[in-house]
Each structure stands twice: as C-alpha cells, then as structure tokens.
mmCIF file of C-alpha atoms in Angstrom:
data_model
loop_
_atom_site.group_PDB
_atom_site.id
_atom_site.type_symbol
_atom_site.label_atom_id
_atom_site.label_comp_id
_atom_site.label_asym_id
_atom_site.label_seq_id
_atom_site.Cartn_x
_atom_site.Cartn_y
_atom_site.Cartn_z
ATOM 1 C CA MET A 1 -0.155 0.041 -0.173
ATOM 2 C CA GLY A 2 0.838 2.961 -0.940
ATOM 3 C CA ARG A 3 2.086 6.146 2.043
ATOM 4 C CA ARG A 4 -0.648 8.985 2.034
ATOM 5 C CA TRP A 5 0.657 12.135 2.690
ATOM 6 C CA ARG A 6 -0.657 15.435 4.610
ATOM 7 C CA ASP A 7 -0.538 18.776 3.773
ATOM 8 C CA GLY A 8 2.147 20.415 5.920
ATOM 9 C CA ARG A 9 6.066 21.138 6.208
ATOM 10 C CA GLY A 10 9.214 19.388 7.028
ATOM 11 C CA ARG A 11 12.745 19.128 4.994
ATOM 12 C CA LEU A 12 13.871 17.739 2.075
ATOM 13 C CA VAL A 13 16.863 15.237 2.061
ATOM 14 C CA VAL A 14 19.034 14.523 -0.394
ATOM 15 C CA GLU A 15 21.441 11.888 -0.128
ATOM 16 C CA GLY A 16 24.998 12.217 -2.034
ATOM 17 C CA GLY A 17 24.374 15.731 -2.841
ATOM 18 C CA PRO A 18 27.068 17.838 -5.084
ATOM 19 C CA ASP A 19 30.001 17.071 -2.227
ATOM 20 C CA GLY A 20 28.887 13.467 -1.372
ATOM 21 C CA SER A 21 26.995 14.613 1.902
ATOM 22 C CA ALA A 22 23.178 14.863 2.589
ATOM 23 C CA VAL A 23 21.448 18.035 1.578
ATOM 24 C CA THR A 24 18.299 19.428 3.574
ATOM 25 C CA VAL A 25 16.242 22.064 2.558
ATOM 26 C CA PRO A 26 12.724 22.723 3.851
ATOM 27 C CA LEU A 27 9.809 21.571 2.060
ATOM 28 C CA GLU A 28 6.236 22.094 1.709
ATOM 29 C CA ILE A 29 4.254 19.374 1.325
ATOM 30 C CA ALA A 30 0.555 19.857 -0.718
ATOM 31 C CA ALA A 31 -1.210 16.172 -0.493
ATOM 32 C CA SER A 32 -4.690 17.810 -0.854
ATOM 33 C CA TYR A 33 -6.460 17.985 -4.311
ATOM 34 C CA ARG A 34 -6.760 21.950 -2.828
ATOM 35 C CA ALA A 35 -3.225 22.610 -2.519
ATOM 36 C CA ARG A 36 -1.969 20.606 -5.700
ATOM 37 C CA THR A 37 -4.434 22.587 -7.199
ATOM 38 C CA LYS A 38 -2.642 26.042 -6.033
ATOM 39 C CA GLY A 39 0.571 24.410 -6.169
ATOM 40 C CA LEU A 40 3.314 27.598 -6.860
ATOM 41 C CA LEU A 41 0.665 30.132 -8.142
ATOM 42 C CA GLY A 42 0.444 33.274 -7.073
ATOM 43 C CA ARG A 43 4.233 33.487 -5.426
ATOM 44 C CA ASP A 44 7.032 34.931 -6.060
ATOM 45 C CA ALA A 45 9.711 32.642 -5.131
ATOM 46 C CA ILE A 46 9.610 29.479 -2.850
ATOM 47 C CA ASP A 47 12.432 28.580 0.208
ATOM 48 C CA GLY A 48 13.002 25.399 -0.508
ATOM 49 C CA ALA A 49 10.618 22.917 -2.339
ATOM 50 C CA LEU A 50 7.408 21.669 -2.840
ATOM 51 C CA LEU A 51 6.487 17.706 -2.806
ATOM 52 C CA LEU A 52 3.202 17.112 -4.756
ATOM 53 C CA SER A 53 1.359 14.077 -4.234
ATOM 54 C CA PRO A 54 -0.241 12.333 -5.947
ATOM 55 C CA ALA A 55 1.010 13.593 -8.823
ATOM 56 C CA ASN A 56 2.518 12.816 -12.625
ATOM 57 C CA SER A 57 2.632 15.978 -13.828
ATOM 58 C CA VAL A 58 2.514 19.972 -13.842
ATOM 59 C CA HIS A 59 1.790 23.254 -15.779
ATOM 60 C CA THR A 60 3.285 26.262 -15.085
ATOM 61 C CA PHE A 61 0.455 28.888 -16.787
ATOM 62 C CA ARG A 62 -0.042 31.817 -14.542
ATOM 63 C CA MET A 63 3.266 31.276 -12.710
ATOM 64 C CA ARG A 64 5.717 33.793 -11.955
ATOM 65 C CA PHE A 65 8.726 32.442 -12.238
ATOM 66 C CA PRO A 66 10.267 29.038 -13.476
ATOM 67 C CA ILE A 67 10.778 25.691 -11.833
ATOM 68 C CA ASP A 68 12.778 22.892 -11.858
ATOM 69 C CA VAL A 69 10.620 19.922 -11.458
ATOM 70 C CA ALA A 70 11.712 16.271 -10.457
ATOM 71 C CA TYR A 71 9.711 13.523 -10.980
ATOM 72 C CA LEU A 72 9.424 10.729 -8.079
ATOM 73 C CA ASP A 73 8.453 7.091 -8.248
ATOM 74 C CA ARG A 74 7.023 5.461 -5.207
ATOM 75 C CA ARG A 75 10.099 4.568 -3.085
ATOM 76 C CA LEU A 76 10.655 8.621 -3.975
ATOM 77 C CA THR A 77 13.815 7.985 -6.373
ATOM 78 C CA VAL A 78 13.631 10.634 -9.404
ATOM 79 C CA ILE A 79 12.906 9.798 -12.510
ATOM 80 C CA ALA A 80 13.368 13.063 -14.393
ATOM 81 C CA VAL A 81 14.335 16.431 -13.793
ATOM 82 C CA CYS A 82 13.644 19.544 -16.020
ATOM 83 C CA THR A 83 13.304 23.150 -15.938
ATOM 84 C CA MET A 84 9.975 25.019 -17.075
ATOM 85 C CA PRO A 85 9.989 28.525 -17.840
ATOM 86 C CA PRO A 86 6.285 29.897 -16.805
ATOM 87 C CA GLY A 87 3.464 29.000 -19.260
ATOM 88 C CA ARG A 88 4.089 25.225 -20.392
ATOM 89 C CA LEU A 89 2.478 22.337 -19.467
ATOM 90 C CA GLY A 90 4.360 19.234 -18.437
ATOM 91 C CA LEU A 91 4.069 15.333 -19.929
ATOM 92 C CA PRO A 92 3.122 12.799 -17.347
ATOM 93 C CA ARG A 93 5.276 10.411 -16.426
ATOM 94 C CA LEU A 94 4.099 6.920 -16.178
ATOM 95 C CA ARG A 95 5.997 5.588 -13.295
ATOM 96 C CA ALA A 96 5.685 8.822 -11.618
ATOM 97 C CA ARG A 97 3.982 8.999 -8.036
ATOM 98 C CA HIS A 98 5.149 12.428 -6.780
ATOM 99 C CA VAL A 99 6.707 15.807 -8.425
ATOM 100 C CA LEU A 100 9.083 17.947 -6.294
ATOM 101 C CA GLU A 101 9.270 21.239 -7.507
ATOM 102 C CA ALA A 102 11.814 24.391 -7.049
ATOM 103 C CA GLU A 103 13.139 27.203 -8.013
ATOM 104 C CA ALA A 104 15.030 26.846 -11.746
ATOM 105 C CA GLY A 105 18.658 26.129 -10.492
ATOM 106 C CA ALA A 106 17.912 24.857 -6.835
ATOM 107 C CA MET A 107 17.839 21.304 -7.727
ATOM 108 C CA ALA A 108 21.643 21.055 -9.021
ATOM 109 C CA GLY A 109 22.489 22.790 -5.941
ATOM 110 C CA TRP A 110 21.226 20.060 -4.410
ATOM 111 C CA GLY A 111 22.313 17.120 -6.034
ATOM 112 C CA VAL A 112 18.628 16.012 -7.374
ATOM 113 C CA ARG A 113 19.181 14.284 -10.211
ATOM 114 C CA ALA A 114 17.508 11.438 -11.954
ATOM 115 C CA GLY A 115 18.411 7.957 -9.816
ATOM 116 C CA VAL A 116 18.651 10.070 -6.628
ATOM 117 C CA ARG A 117 16.898 8.843 -3.472
ATOM 118 C CA VAL A 118 14.999 11.933 -1.321
ATOM 119 C CA GLU A 119 13.010 11.554 1.706
ATOM 120 C CA ALA A 120 10.910 13.625 3.385
ATOM 121 C CA VAL A 121 10.832 14.201 7.131
ATOM 122 C CA ASP A 122 8.884 15.863 9.658
ATOM 123 C CA GLY A 123 10.285 18.936 12.188
ATOM 124 C CA GLN A 124 10.868 15.459 14.320
ATOM 125 C CA GLY A 125 13.181 13.502 11.855
ATOM 126 C CA ARG A 126 10.613 11.167 11.118
ATOM 127 C CA PRO A 127 8.513 10.879 7.630
ATOM 128 C CA PRO A 128 5.242 12.708 7.789
ATOM 129 C CA ALA A 129 2.341 10.174 9.080
ATOM 130 C CA PRO A 130 0.757 8.552 6.509
#
C-alpha cells in the first residue's frame, strides 16, 4: 500500500549531494486536492521545495517564475528532472507518483538528478504521517 501524505511542512533530505554529503532543505507538502491545485501559483519565490502527492505531471500556467521539476517514483527515487518556464504544460510521467518543485537551478545545487533517492521528514526527523 502506498503512503498517504498530509499537507504540511518538513524537510527534504537529498542523499549524495554535490559534495557527497546529505543536503537538507525546507519542504512544503501539498497532498490535498486544493493544495496541489494551488501549488506555487501566486508566489514570487519559494524557500526550499514543494512536494505534490499524488502527481505525475505539472503545468506552469499563471506562474511568475521558472521552476525545476523532479518526477519521483513511489520510493521517492528521482525519475527525471527538468526546468520549466512559465506558461508550459509538462507531459505526464507514467512511473511518477510524486512531483517535487523548486526555483529554477536549485535542484542542481542540491544534487537532485535522475537515480537519486530523496527523503521527506517532519520537524522531528520522521517521515510524515501516512
């Protein structure tokens, strides 16, 4: 059975960052229909990343800034990463179960690339409640 996420905040841990160590960044989780629909719309920036779950595609219509998009499988392994300017529609990724969004260029700095596994944890270092 898959994990059920709840809207909230936590931290994203990227194993094997650019220098080989783990990188931790602030994370927002959008699991409800309403939170996923709003996403990053109406914002000028984001501090950290936004996890949309469940999701296998995104769009950047009405967005104010370009974003990096990482498609994740059910085990939070990165399938693909791309940068999307405003006004674009991303094609669905069949194996994707979650989508991670951040400001353009941020994911390269964190070491997020295809094949890397990420982890989402709450403020106490535990995975968010199922």
